[in-house]
Every structure is written in C-alpha cells, then in structure tokens.
Amino acid sequence: MSITVAKSAGFCFGVTRAVDLVYRLLDEGKKVCTLGPIIHNDHVVKDLEARGVCIAGSVDDVPDGYMVVIRSHGVGRPVYEAIEKRGLHFADATCPFVSKIHHIVAERSGMGEVILIAGDENHPEVQGVRGHCRGKSYVFRDAGQLEELVKSHPEFGEKGISIVAQTTFSLKEWKKCLEGAKKVYTNAVIFDTICNATGTRQMEAEQLAAQSDLMIIVGGRQSSNTEKLRSVCAAHCETVLIEEASELPVKQVRRAGSIGVTAGASTPASIIKEVLQAMSEIVNNEMEKQEPVEQEAPQKSFDEMTFEEALEASLKNLNTGEKVKGVVVSIAPNEIQVDVGRKQAGYVPLSELTSDPNAKPEDIVKVGDEIELLIMRTNDQEGTIMLSKRRLDAAKGWEEIVDASENGTIMEGTVTEIIKGGLLAVCNNVKVFIPASQATMSRGEPLEDLLRKKVQFRIIEINRNRKRAVGSIRSVLKDQRKELEDKFWESVEVGAHYTGTVKSLTSYGAFVDIGGVDGMIHVSELSWSRIKHPSEVVKVGDTVDVTIKEIDPEKRRISLGYRKAEDNPWEILKRDYPVGTVCDVKIVGMTQFGAFAQIIPGIDGLIHISQIADRRVGKPQDVLSVGQVVKAKITDIDFEKKRISLSIRVLIEEGILDPADFEDKPEVAAEKAEEEAAEAPVEE
C-alpha cells in the first residue's frame, strides 16, 4: 500500500494569516469577537472558544469592549459602516485576494457596469463581494445558471459588464462559464480572481485522484473549497471527506492499494498529521497480521548503563533555546521531519521553516540536507521536538539588515502582506516594513500590484531594540530612473521616435514616460483640431507613439509631437479640396464683413458678405445662422497665410442654388417688421 499527500494540502496563506491574527490578539490580552467562525473548521473554532473568543452573527451582537475580527472571507461596506457607527475597534483579516475583488467590483460598478459573480450566493465571501458593489450584481453557480441569466436579462448586452469569481470557485466550471460569456458578450471585462492556491490545490488533487484507488479529503463539511476538492476527486476514484482521524473508513483504507490525501484551506496541519498517523497504524496493524515483526531490544535504565552510556544519554537531554544540527528525513506540505540524533522525533512547522507564507518546504530544503536549527519546544510525552530554522535565519538576516542600513546596500525581498499604511516584505527571514509613501515611484499607485512580487529596497531606518526595519522601494526606483535618464540624454536627438506611457494630464498638455524620462505633449500638439483638454484625446495609462520636437539639455525638458503628418487637415484640404470644389460647409462664426464656415475639422473658410447672396445683404445674420449647413464653392486658397475664400453667390449665379433658399429667415423678417413698426409715426 502507498499513501501520498498532496503538496498543497492544508492552511492557505489567507487562513493562516487570519488564525494567527486571532491568536496574537489573545496573547496580547485582547477580548476577541469574530464575525462568524474565523474559518470553517470546528477544531480550530472550539479551541478559540475555549480561549474566550466569541462569535457574533452581526455587528449588533458584538459585546461591548471586544475587538472585532473580520475573517478572511471579508465583508461588505455596510458592515464596516456598522462597526464605525458603534465605535468598535476592529482587525481586518480579509484575504488580500478577496480584497482585490472588493476593489474591482467597487470601481467597475461605480462606472455604471453590471457585476456578474461566479460562486455560491450564500457563501460569506460572495455576500461580502456584493456588499462592495455600487449598482446591480448577479451571482451564478455554473455555466447553466449563467446561460439562464443571459436569457432573462437581454439588456446586459447594451451595458458594460465585469465578471469576477469567488476565490474558491471550480477552475473547470470557470472555464466553461467564460466560454459561454465570450460568445454572448463582446463588451464583458473578465477578471480571473480564483486564488492561485485554490487552483493549484484543485489541479494537484485531480492528478493525485487519477493515480489512486482512494482519496481522503480532510476538512470541514461547511468549507466551500473542501467540498470542491471532494467533487474534483470523486470524478476519478472513490472519495471520502472526513473532518478528523476518527472518521477514517478503516475497511476502505485496508483494501486500497494506493491512497491519496489532500486537505482544504481551513484544515490545520495537526489534523492532517493525526489522519496520517491513524492511517499508518491501520496499515501497520494489517501488516502485523500478515507476518511477524522482530521486536526491538528493550532500552536500558540508568542503573543498567555504563558511565559512558549514562553520560551520552544525559547529553542528549535537549533544552529549549539550544542550537542543534539536523538532517532532513522527510518533507510534508506543512512541515519537515528532521533527525537531530536524539530519541525524540524532530519536526519543523512550515511557519518556523520560513517567513514567506508563499514558499513551499520542498523549495527550501531537500531530503538529506543538514541544517542548523533552534529548539522551540520538547514534548517528552509525545516524544517530539519542535524546531525552528526561521528564527536562526532571522538572527543572521537581522545582522545583514543592520549592515545594509549603514552601507546603503540594496536588499531584495518578497512582498508577503499589504497592511495599513504600507506593506511587509520578507528579506532573509526578516520582515521589513515599507510605508506606502516609499513603496512606489509616485503616490496613488496601487500597492496590490506588488503582492507576492520580488522587490528591491534600501533600509532607511532601523530600531535595534525592537529589531524592526523600515525600507524604501522608491529610493531604488529613483536611482534606476536616474540611470535611465543619463543613458537617454546621451543619445537623444530631435526627430527620434519613442513609444511611451501617459503618466499625467494638465490643462496645457500630457506628460509621457518615454523610458525613464518624462516629456510633454502640448495640448496644441495632441490634435489638428481644437480641443479644450488633453483628456479628449488621451488618458492616463495610454501607450502612445511620439516624436522628439525640442530638447532643452540644461533644464532637461523635452517637447513631444503626437500629431501625424498624414492627419494634417491642410494636407487633406490640398489633396481632396482644390479651388473650385463645391462642398457642404457649416457656419461657425459671424463678423460684420462675413461668416466663417468649417470645411473639414480644423479648417475654416470665410464667406465674405458680398458672396453670401446675389443681392445686397445688410449683415450676415440676415441670411445665415451659426450651426447652419450650406453649400459653398472654394474660390481661393492661400496656403502660406492659411486663408480660404468661399462663395455662395457663385453657386446661385451658376444656377446650382435657388436664390429662394436665401430669402430672409422668418425670425429675421419678424425682427424687421418690429423695427419698421417702431419707426412708423403714431396717428392721433
């Protein structure tokens, strides 16, 4: 018989973060109340209740004086408002991946879009997401329900649509839903918000189930992601979902040739370990029935030992805080087992192996590696020793952090968490706080884009007593930008073409990043026609092709050109509207000597008052009005002075236009009648 455990089984990053937060608050002496169970696992919930944690169904149920913890599923805006209204202190353990969905739906619904959510409408995560929508939102659980939604709401096709998914939604079902959505909606914006850990967990479980006779799923029956795992595996082999070791199906385990084991994101490592131990006992008992096992010789008591043996035994009595060396003997998803040369079994939990919650044990150590460890706890009754690699690494890492702060060395770390006021990056197993003002090149850029990414930073402040460090990503980015600037100014020349990104807009132009250097496109250079603001042509984030127009090396200023020569209206006029062309023109302005008319966007011509009709006209307004479209003939073009002469009179004389079309307008005739009546003498 073989037993294989999925690599991704057990607590995910978001759940670990939430549970650790509650235990940390309890250790600080806080009274804690969670809005709903902190995770869908009865063992963890009961343990927390035993330590005084109460569970509230709503904000109104939270006792006075308690710290409210928002669980990893997240909540809607009304819940935050209710907490603020009651004046309660709260800690937000919303998973960053769920928070990202909140930001998406709030922004897109604020733009007037309809929000479609793939998930279980009764699940707290989905309810929380809907609580951030500022307009209409709809939930569908599968491709079939989405199809029904499409049929019952034909108006969706005329609106903007954004589609998101519950973080634990089935990957297979999500792909089916997207295929259907793309066929119906060409206007839909799709955000793939299924958690990476969820996707990995489901794929590993399916692969393992395809190779096994029996799959054991460990987790709470109320857990959405655990139920998804059961569903995925059941399609390939016999599958059983259990919450603890006592529920193991002994008969099925005995007859299975190969067994796969995985666990939901809310299943503690301790329960997975108990299940594996119970399965091992079942297997061993079965083997003992089949063949006798040679018994080990009983251990000697101290009275039976020689002096040398007793001395060796006493030296092996380990104390907490000691450093030891151990050899890695096996690797599990949530811990590694090590041989430290003692009678106790040594193990290192994942949380004590590394500070990076995204790291996997197999990426850090391999079987046979010798590593230095710190003893955290010895349990003689169970015969185990809990050890830590992270704490020793952190001590060494702290020394490097201190040196870096003194030398200005650039450090590299992984962003593991977005917190109030900034983010946390792990560097050499030391957590470095990076304020929001130091996290990006300019203020306002989203911090979420940095989550789980490798970043470079400088240490700008340290607290030696508390062993805390503050870093700056911006400092490194500024240096990198300066280097790009220097290279740019060495080779830049007028007429060179660049592709850049619009960074900001002002009333007088658009600033564009063309590779570490900002240049400006003046508002007059954005379009051949007149515009009031650059936003009529470009927006922040747009990719644009520009040309260097002017360079000021001393002030390091660059003027950019954006208009294309082929779009120049004077070139279009020269090509398509020669002298003699008859065209429809639009009256755009009046003067005493005539009317200005638009021939094409950006090009106006003058109809002199003498060329408006085949008779004398007192003023242009007697015949024409602003906004009126009339036929006129181009009689002259001066490209140097950019002047164009137009004539309606010529068309009347040539018989192309009927003079009756240019009689006094009704409103003008009425005005004349009033004037004449006012000037007439009054009869007594």
XYZ file of C-alpha atoms in Angstrom:
684
model
C 0.000 0.000 0.000
C 1.179 3.565 -0.761
C -0.035 6.795 0.847
C 0.637 10.075 -1.000
C -0.096 13.509 0.455
C -0.790 16.423 -1.910
C 1.884 19.118 -1.656
C -0.638 21.942 -1.257
C -2.784 20.305 1.454
C -3.687 22.411 4.498
C -3.867 26.027 5.538
C -3.604 28.601 2.773
C -1.942 31.985 3.194
C -5.193 33.865 3.904
C -6.427 31.386 6.521
C -3.037 31.199 8.247
C -2.963 34.989 8.403
C -6.479 35.175 9.910
C -5.955 32.437 12.518
C -2.540 33.785 13.545
C -4.081 37.243 13.955
C -6.714 35.956 16.410
C -4.158 34.018 18.466
C -1.856 37.064 18.503
C -4.668 39.294 19.804
C -5.446 36.732 22.513
C -1.775 36.614 23.530
C -1.897 40.412 23.834
C -4.754 40.084 26.310
C -7.488 41.363 23.994
C -11.126 40.261 24.183
C -11.860 38.953 20.686
C -15.122 38.523 18.805
C -15.175 37.208 15.224
C -17.933 37.989 12.734
C -18.888 34.401 12.022
C -16.478 31.464 12.580
C -12.923 32.590 11.733
C -12.594 29.515 9.448
C -14.782 26.556 8.520
C -13.091 24.104 10.889
C -14.753 23.025 14.133
C -11.495 22.052 15.861
C -9.931 25.477 15.459
C -13.192 27.249 16.316
C -13.662 25.193 19.514
C -10.068 25.828 20.573
C -10.571 29.573 20.131
C -13.880 29.474 22.005
C -12.093 27.716 24.876
C -9.738 30.708 24.998
C -12.641 33.140 25.251
C -13.279 34.039 21.599
C -16.949 34.694 20.959
C -18.687 34.502 17.581
C -21.190 37.154 16.513
C -23.688 36.830 13.696
C -23.775 40.596 13.152
C -22.148 43.795 14.407
C -25.131 44.366 16.730
C -24.310 41.078 18.513
C -20.710 42.073 19.362
C -20.347 42.593 23.154
C -19.029 45.966 24.338
C -15.286 46.077 24.942
C -14.481 43.336 22.417
C -12.108 43.658 19.460
C -13.929 42.679 16.254
C -12.040 40.467 13.789
C -13.226 40.396 10.172
C -12.443 36.931 8.864
C -10.614 36.060 5.662
C -13.905 35.804 3.685
C -14.289 39.591 4.008
C -17.458 41.653 4.495
C -19.377 44.327 2.589
C -19.204 48.110 3.035
C -22.352 48.219 5.245
C -20.564 46.057 7.855
C -17.620 48.474 8.050
C -20.096 51.332 8.400
C -21.927 49.492 11.218
C -18.615 48.900 13.045
C -17.704 52.572 12.720
C -21.169 53.641 13.888
C -20.819 51.564 17.080
C -17.289 52.866 17.634
C -15.809 49.349 17.858
C -12.126 48.566 17.406
C -11.540 46.014 14.673
C -8.801 43.998 12.977
C -9.261 43.181 9.293
C -8.114 39.666 8.340
C -9.709 39.790 4.881
C -7.588 37.732 2.495
C -5.694 40.083 0.123
C -7.028 38.097 -2.835
C -10.606 38.764 -1.644
C -9.794 42.441 -1.016
C -8.664 42.672 -4.637
C -12.148 41.554 -5.762
C -13.707 44.191 -3.477
C -11.648 46.916 -5.180
C -12.533 45.622 -8.655
C -16.315 45.479 -8.146
C -16.398 48.825 -6.317
C -14.539 50.552 -9.145
C -16.343 48.869 -12.054
C -19.824 49.177 -10.558
C -19.043 52.839 -9.797
C -18.557 53.267 -13.554
C -22.119 52.020 -14.082
C -21.194 48.452 -15.087
C -23.208 45.340 -14.194
C -21.247 42.909 -11.993
C -21.533 39.138 -12.581
C -20.085 36.887 -9.853
C -19.278 33.187 -10.288
C -19.827 31.467 -6.939
C -22.256 30.420 -4.224
C -24.603 33.304 -3.433
C -24.997 32.032 0.157
C -21.239 31.903 0.812
C -19.961 34.729 3.077
C -17.211 35.653 0.601
C -19.732 36.231 -2.198
C -22.039 38.149 0.145
C -19.090 40.354 1.113
C -18.202 40.988 -2.549
C -21.788 42.007 -3.334
C -21.607 44.378 -0.388
C -18.966 46.392 -2.268
C -20.985 46.703 -5.487
C -22.420 50.192 -6.029
C -25.026 49.008 -8.509
C -26.638 45.796 -9.718
C -24.842 42.468 -9.197
C -25.837 38.918 -10.094
C -24.456 35.539 -8.942
C -24.281 32.335 -10.993
C -23.033 28.961 -9.714
C -22.310 27.279 -13.079
C -22.423 27.699 -16.856
C -26.092 26.644 -16.964
C -27.184 29.309 -14.498
C -25.142 31.909 -16.400
C -26.984 30.955 -19.591
C -30.333 31.452 -17.818
C -29.120 34.832 -16.549
C -28.206 35.893 -20.089
C -31.660 34.933 -21.427
C -33.562 36.734 -18.661
C -31.504 39.935 -18.959
C -31.091 40.826 -22.652
C -30.319 44.421 -21.624
C -26.851 43.305 -20.401
C -25.641 43.380 -23.997
C -26.115 47.148 -24.085
C -24.235 47.821 -20.833
C -20.712 47.470 -19.546
C -20.181 44.110 -17.809
C -17.471 42.905 -15.437
C -17.171 39.234 -14.437
C -15.340 38.031 -11.298
C -15.169 34.695 -9.469
C -15.256 33.552 -5.861
C -11.633 32.764 -4.912
C -12.509 29.085 -4.306
C -14.603 28.614 -7.460
C -14.015 25.463 -9.553
C -11.392 26.020 -12.259
C -13.139 23.666 -14.703
C -16.523 25.331 -14.221
C -14.929 28.787 -14.541
C -13.526 27.882 -17.978
C -16.956 26.653 -19.105
C -18.582 29.861 -17.877
C -16.065 32.042 -19.696
C -16.590 30.175 -22.967
C -20.321 30.896 -22.726
C -19.867 34.522 -21.676
C -17.446 35.345 -24.514
C -19.893 34.023 -27.103
C -22.686 36.307 -25.852
C -20.889 39.425 -24.580
C -18.233 41.228 -26.556
C -18.342 44.062 -24.024
C -17.501 41.949 -20.950
C -14.324 42.604 -18.933
C -13.214 39.364 -17.243
C -11.124 39.297 -14.054
C -9.608 35.905 -13.162
C -9.899 36.162 -9.361
C -9.680 32.483 -8.421
C -6.921 32.194 -5.805
C -3.682 30.670 -7.142
C -3.544 28.365 -4.129
C -7.097 27.170 -4.853
C -6.272 26.442 -8.479
C -3.056 24.612 -7.554
C -4.836 22.630 -4.834
C -7.596 21.501 -7.221
C -5.172 20.512 -10.003
C -2.916 18.551 -7.613
C -5.936 16.809 -6.095
C -7.261 15.798 -9.522
C -3.870 14.460 -10.640
C -3.476 12.512 -7.399
C -7.027 11.098 -7.626
C -6.347 9.851 -11.163
C -3.444 7.756 -9.782
C -5.148 6.490 -6.589
C -7.685 3.857 -5.568
C -8.990 6.002 -2.712
C -8.880 9.727 -1.942
C -9.191 11.031 1.601
C -10.249 14.705 1.789
C -9.640 16.239 5.223
C -11.607 19.364 6.118
C -14.783 20.954 7.428
C -18.015 19.963 5.701
C -19.060 23.632 5.667
C -15.904 24.623 3.774
C -16.518 25.603 0.139
C -13.002 24.792 -1.097
C -13.011 21.410 0.712
C -16.285 20.465 -0.994
C -14.772 21.489 -4.359
C -11.838 19.122 -3.698
C -14.236 16.261 -2.934
C -16.157 16.963 -6.139
C -12.981 17.116 -8.280
C -11.587 13.845 -6.897
C -14.877 11.917 -6.960
C -14.814 12.009 -10.763
C -11.670 9.820 -10.761
C -11.811 7.409 -7.816
C -13.592 6.504 -4.598
C -13.501 9.649 -2.424
C -14.278 10.192 1.265
C -14.476 13.532 3.106
C -13.619 13.418 6.815
C -13.206 16.095 9.486
C -10.890 14.136 11.802
C -8.942 10.865 12.123
C -11.744 9.053 13.967
C -13.892 9.245 10.800
C -11.411 7.287 8.661
C -13.166 4.453 6.754
C -10.995 1.561 8.040
C -12.312 -1.086 5.628
C -11.801 1.112 2.579
C -8.291 2.068 3.725
C -7.353 -1.623 4.235
C -8.427 -2.719 0.781
C -6.961 0.250 -1.140
C -3.692 -0.331 -2.979
C -2.884 3.376 -3.266
C -4.335 6.240 -1.224
C -4.158 9.956 -1.920
C -4.631 12.541 0.816
C -5.397 16.241 0.490
C -6.982 18.849 2.737
C -8.956 22.076 2.473
C -7.502 25.521 3.049
C -9.042 25.644 6.540
C -7.586 22.341 7.773
C -4.798 22.653 10.397
C -1.580 20.697 9.898
C -2.153 18.938 13.255
C -5.353 17.287 11.985
C -3.680 16.217 8.732
C -0.894 14.727 10.838
C -3.363 12.833 13.050
C -5.081 11.402 9.966
C -1.753 10.238 8.501
C -0.715 8.660 11.823
C -4.073 6.873 12.100
C -3.718 5.556 8.538
C -0.191 4.369 9.312
C -1.495 2.451 12.327
C -4.184 0.807 10.179
C -1.549 -0.201 7.627
C 0.887 -1.454 10.299
C -1.805 -3.495 12.049
C -2.678 -5.079 8.734
C 0.978 -5.936 8.112
C 1.408 -7.394 11.607
C -1.431 -9.820 10.873
C 0.370 -10.981 7.746
C 3.895 -11.527 9.067
C 5.672 -11.364 12.454
C 7.783 -8.316 13.223
C 11.100 -8.632 15.047
C 10.898 -6.843 18.418
C 13.464 -4.232 19.340
C 15.659 -4.859 22.373
C 14.333 -3.004 25.462
C 16.169 0.185 26.353
C 18.473 0.112 29.356
C 17.622 2.016 32.521
C 20.235 4.391 34.025
C 21.089 1.698 36.645
C 21.961 -0.767 33.870
C 24.075 1.731 31.855
C 27.816 2.127 31.969
C 29.184 5.552 32.939
C 29.882 6.381 29.247
C 26.310 5.373 28.209
C 24.736 7.416 31.014
C 26.849 10.451 30.094
C 25.785 10.180 26.433
C 22.097 9.920 27.445
C 22.345 12.985 29.666
C 23.962 14.989 26.854
C 21.022 14.106 24.641
C 18.558 15.743 27.037
C 17.770 18.781 24.913
C 16.789 22.154 26.313
C 14.689 24.857 24.695
C 16.745 27.597 23.056
C 19.680 25.356 22.145
C 21.105 25.189 18.644
C 21.329 21.775 17.033
C 22.099 20.347 13.610
C 19.623 18.037 11.965
C 19.283 16.054 8.748
C 16.052 16.339 6.757
C 14.449 12.883 6.566
C 11.060 13.710 5.001
C 9.040 16.643 3.696
C 5.293 17.172 4.147
C 3.130 20.058 2.901
C 3.067 21.817 6.264
C 6.268 20.675 7.963
C 9.552 18.837 7.566
C 10.862 15.983 9.737
C 14.494 16.038 10.852
C 16.840 13.653 12.639
C 18.762 15.502 15.345
C 20.453 12.360 16.706
C 18.119 12.055 19.704
C 15.368 9.671 20.737
C 12.713 12.344 20.096
C 11.334 12.888 16.580
C 12.225 16.360 15.355
C 9.926 18.419 13.174
C 9.894 21.974 11.806
C 6.436 23.504 11.059
C 6.235 25.484 7.826
C 5.730 28.689 9.851
C 9.081 28.021 11.576
C 10.816 26.992 8.363
C 10.431 30.350 6.602
C 8.837 33.778 6.988
C 7.491 33.657 3.436
C 3.872 32.367 3.564
C 4.006 31.648 -0.164
C 7.041 29.373 0.000
C 6.845 25.570 -0.199
C 9.008 23.325 2.021
C 10.487 21.484 -0.974
C 11.704 24.797 -2.390
C 13.731 25.464 0.759
C 15.200 22.088 1.747
C 15.681 18.627 0.295
C 15.833 15.206 1.931
C 19.381 14.638 3.164
C 20.156 18.342 3.752
C 21.919 19.155 7.026
C 20.545 22.346 8.560
C 21.112 24.322 11.737
C 18.042 24.628 13.967
C 16.822 26.185 17.196
C 14.889 24.064 19.746
C 11.481 25.642 20.399
C 9.678 23.024 22.465
C 10.363 19.483 23.720
C 7.422 17.159 24.388
C 8.711 14.075 26.203
C 5.244 12.514 26.469
C 4.762 12.542 22.696
C 8.459 12.062 22.056
C 8.737 15.075 19.744
C 10.863 18.206 19.429
C 9.597 21.299 17.644
C 12.431 23.199 15.973
C 12.844 26.429 14.049
C 15.048 27.322 11.119
C 13.372 30.674 10.535
C 14.464 32.188 13.857
C 18.109 31.347 13.365
C 17.966 32.647 9.793
C 16.227 35.798 11.049
C 19.021 36.437 13.559
C 21.605 36.186 10.773
C 19.363 38.165 8.444
C 18.998 40.952 11.002
C 22.763 41.420 11.045
C 22.692 41.816 7.249
C 19.829 44.312 7.559
C 21.828 46.380 10.056
C 24.880 46.326 7.762
C 22.707 47.319 4.799
C 21.305 50.311 6.691
C 24.819 51.543 7.386
C 26.225 50.880 3.910
C 23.184 51.776 1.794
C 23.215 48.289 0.255
C 20.239 47.408 -1.934
C 18.316 44.438 -0.486
C 15.833 42.121 -2.184
C 12.728 40.601 -0.619
C 9.249 39.278 -1.376
C 6.138 41.292 -0.534
C 4.030 38.985 1.642
C 1.346 41.265 3.013
C -0.462 44.561 2.391
C -1.173 46.239 5.733
C -2.481 49.575 6.939
C -0.035 52.269 5.923
C 2.119 50.163 3.619
C 3.360 46.636 3.027
C 5.618 43.956 4.516
C 8.490 42.393 2.590
C 10.470 39.374 3.822
C 14.217 39.626 3.316
C 16.490 36.908 4.741
C 13.611 35.858 7.036
C 13.296 39.377 8.444
C 10.085 41.329 7.905
C 10.760 44.841 6.624
C 8.009 47.468 6.747
C 7.776 49.646 3.634
C 5.481 52.686 4.054
C 3.016 53.390 1.232
C 4.850 56.656 0.533
C 8.063 54.672 -0.088
C 6.539 51.710 -1.939
C 6.026 53.180 -5.414
C 7.582 55.793 -7.662
C 4.594 58.127 -7.327
C 1.736 58.403 -4.861
C -1.567 56.798 -5.723
C -0.190 53.695 -7.449
C -1.941 50.525 -6.161
C 0.077 48.507 -3.628
C -1.826 45.322 -4.518
C 0.216 45.037 -7.730
C 3.309 44.348 -5.568
C 1.810 41.483 -3.526
C 3.895 38.281 -3.795
C 6.392 40.055 -6.050
C 10.148 40.355 -5.530
C 11.195 43.937 -4.866
C 14.440 45.802 -4.262
C 14.732 48.379 -1.485
C 17.099 50.250 0.803
C 16.930 50.205 4.585
C 16.190 53.787 5.645
C 15.511 53.246 9.357
C 16.099 50.545 11.982
C 15.124 50.048 15.626
C 17.830 47.863 17.142
C 15.975 47.260 20.404
C 12.764 46.086 18.787
C 14.562 44.637 15.759
C 12.372 46.458 13.295
C 13.408 47.831 9.934
C 11.860 50.314 7.511
C 12.672 50.121 3.802
C 12.215 52.236 0.680
C 11.490 50.852 -2.779
C 11.162 54.403 -4.113
C 14.821 55.123 -3.296
C 15.941 52.286 -5.580
C 13.452 53.214 -8.307
C 14.735 56.810 -8.283
C 18.311 55.603 -8.788
C 17.235 53.303 -11.596
C 15.291 56.143 -13.211
C 18.334 58.456 -12.877
C 20.472 55.840 -14.647
C 17.911 55.574 -17.453
C 17.798 59.373 -17.713
C 21.575 59.619 -18.090
C 21.584 56.986 -20.857
C 18.668 58.725 -22.546
C 20.345 62.154 -22.618
C 23.499 60.638 -24.080
C 21.685 59.513 -27.240
C 18.515 61.615 -27.601
C 18.082 63.747 -30.734
C 15.319 65.795 -32.349
C 13.154 63.724 -34.661
C 13.692 60.441 -32.798
C 10.611 58.264 -32.330
C 9.648 56.698 -28.971
C 6.815 54.647 -27.536
C 5.760 55.923 -24.133
C 3.069 55.784 -21.460
C 0.851 58.723 -20.490
C 1.627 59.452 -16.810
C -0.469 62.559 -16.090
C -2.627 65.249 -17.676
C -2.779 69.007 -17.141
C -4.854 71.732 -18.774
C -1.943 72.553 -21.073
C -0.719 69.099 -22.084
C 0.028 65.435 -21.385
C 3.195 64.125 -19.687
C 4.573 60.916 -21.179
C 7.188 58.490 -19.784
C 9.436 57.531 -22.692
C 11.755 55.197 -20.798
C 12.751 56.775 -17.509
C 12.319 60.350 -18.795
C 9.134 62.413 -18.967
C 8.344 64.593 -21.957
C 5.333 66.814 -22.585
C 2.912 66.838 -25.493
C 1.459 70.344 -25.586
C -2.316 70.451 -25.952
C -1.863 72.046 -29.394
C 0.215 69.021 -30.470
C -2.354 66.431 -29.462
C -4.803 67.082 -32.281
C -5.027 69.017 -35.547
C -8.439 70.232 -34.460
C -9.041 72.476 -31.460
C -9.540 70.701 -28.143
C -10.245 72.115 -24.691
C -8.420 69.472 -22.653
C -5.914 66.637 -23.361
C -8.410 64.103 -21.959
C -10.370 64.483 -25.211
C -7.534 62.640 -26.981
C -5.591 60.530 -24.425
C -5.969 59.221 -20.880
C -3.534 58.181 -18.146
C -2.050 54.750 -18.886
C -2.403 55.003 -22.681
C 0.521 53.821 -24.821
C 1.411 56.470 -27.413
C 3.919 56.892 -30.258
C 5.660 60.268 -30.052
C 8.425 62.231 -31.765
C 11.057 64.444 -30.115
C 10.287 68.041 -31.200
C 12.511 70.138 -28.962
C 15.231 69.413 -26.366
C 16.491 71.624 -23.524
C 19.501 69.712 -22.092
C 20.190 72.330 -19.403
C 16.695 72.239 -17.925
C 16.260 68.622 -19.074
C 12.947 69.385 -20.720
C 11.561 67.589 -23.748
C 8.749 68.675 -26.047
C 6.995 65.849 -27.844
C 4.978 65.704 -31.019
C 1.979 63.407 -31.307
C 0.056 64.620 -34.372
C 0.641 62.621 -37.556
C 1.523 64.468 -40.771
C -0.995 62.472 -42.765
C -3.757 63.715 -40.429
C -2.867 67.404 -41.053
C -6.153 68.970 -42.254
C -4.252 71.343 -44.590
C -2.719 68.313 -46.330
C -6.171 66.751 -46.582
C -7.507 70.032 -47.992
C -4.698 70.211 -50.570
C -5.397 66.631 -51.653
C -9.215 66.500 -51.582
C -10.490 70.108 -51.809
C -8.836 72.066 -54.661
C -10.068 75.527 -55.753
C -13.428 75.156 -57.481
C -14.678 72.384 -55.176
C -18.340 72.656 -54.166
C -18.894 71.317 -50.656
C -21.218 71.447 -47.670
C -19.887 73.826 -45.032
C -21.062 74.596 -41.507
C -21.421 78.211 -40.289
C -19.307 78.529 -37.127
C -18.979 82.317 -36.638
C -20.143 85.755 -37.741
C -18.422 89.116 -38.299
C -19.514 92.420 -39.841
C -17.733 91.522 -43.057
C -18.885 87.954 -43.456
C -19.350 84.462 -41.992
C -16.797 81.801 -41.130
C -17.638 78.246 -42.177
C -15.981 74.914 -41.355
C -14.976 72.960 -44.441
C -13.426 69.989 -42.584
C -12.492 69.696 -38.881
C -9.644 72.144 -38.255
C -10.159 74.186 -41.448
C -12.445 77.242 -41.643
C -13.054 79.485 -44.674
C -14.554 82.983 -44.997
C -17.750 83.719 -46.941
C -17.408 87.466 -47.480
C -20.661 89.406 -47.018
C -20.605 90.170 -50.733
C -20.513 86.422 -51.512
C -23.438 85.363 -49.296
C -26.244 86.132 -51.822
C -26.858 87.551 -55.288
C -28.187 90.767 -53.778
C -27.021 93.290 -51.210
C -27.020 91.887 -47.641
C -27.132 94.240 -44.655
C -25.423 91.839 -42.279
C -24.577 88.086 -42.481
C -27.147 87.287 -39.806
C -29.940 88.373 -42.187
C -29.308 85.249 -44.279
C -27.185 82.805 -42.273
C -27.116 81.492 -38.704
C -24.452 79.692 -36.625
C -24.799 75.935 -36.992
C -26.465 76.138 -40.409
C -25.080 73.857 -43.156
C -24.987 75.366 -46.640
C -23.347 74.676 -50.000
C -20.423 76.881 -50.954
C -17.667 76.955 -53.556
C -13.959 77.253 -52.745
C -12.809 80.245 -54.779
C -9.299 80.802 -53.408
C -6.720 79.133 -51.076
C -3.641 80.830 -49.613
C -1.628 78.017 -48.017
C 1.087 80.354 -46.696
C -1.355 82.597 -44.814
C -3.756 79.681 -44.319
C -6.745 81.586 -45.686
C -9.625 80.207 -47.741
C -12.329 82.158 -49.590
C -15.798 80.674 -50.080
C -18.783 81.818 -52.137
C -22.493 81.029 -52.116
C -23.227 83.784 -54.658
C -21.251 81.987 -57.393
C -23.411 78.887 -56.979
C -26.587 80.993 -57.265
C -25.307 82.710 -60.402
C -24.329 79.333 -61.887
C -27.829 78.037 -61.177
C -26.621 75.404 -58.740
C -28.501 77.028 -55.844
C -32.014 78.561 -55.806
C -31.991 82.188 -54.578
C -35.222 81.468 -52.695
C -33.170 79.338 -50.319
C -31.535 82.536 -49.088
C -34.530 84.787 -48.515
C -34.793 86.420 -45.117
C -35.309 83.864 -42.398
C -38.737 84.063 -40.603
C -37.175 85.261 -37.365
C -35.170 87.926 -39.213
C -38.309 89.078 -41.095
C -40.172 89.341 -37.788
C -37.395 91.472 -36.312
C -37.511 93.784 -39.348
C -41.287 94.133 -39.060
C -40.942 95.101 -35.406
C -38.241 97.663 -36.252
C -40.379 99.182 -39.016
C -43.406 99.318 -36.726
C -41.382 101.067 -34.039
C -40.121 103.698 -36.517
C -43.576 104.419 -38.070
C -45.335 107.684 -36.891
C -48.194 107.272 -34.433
C -51.577 108.508 -35.697
C -53.604 110.653 -33.286
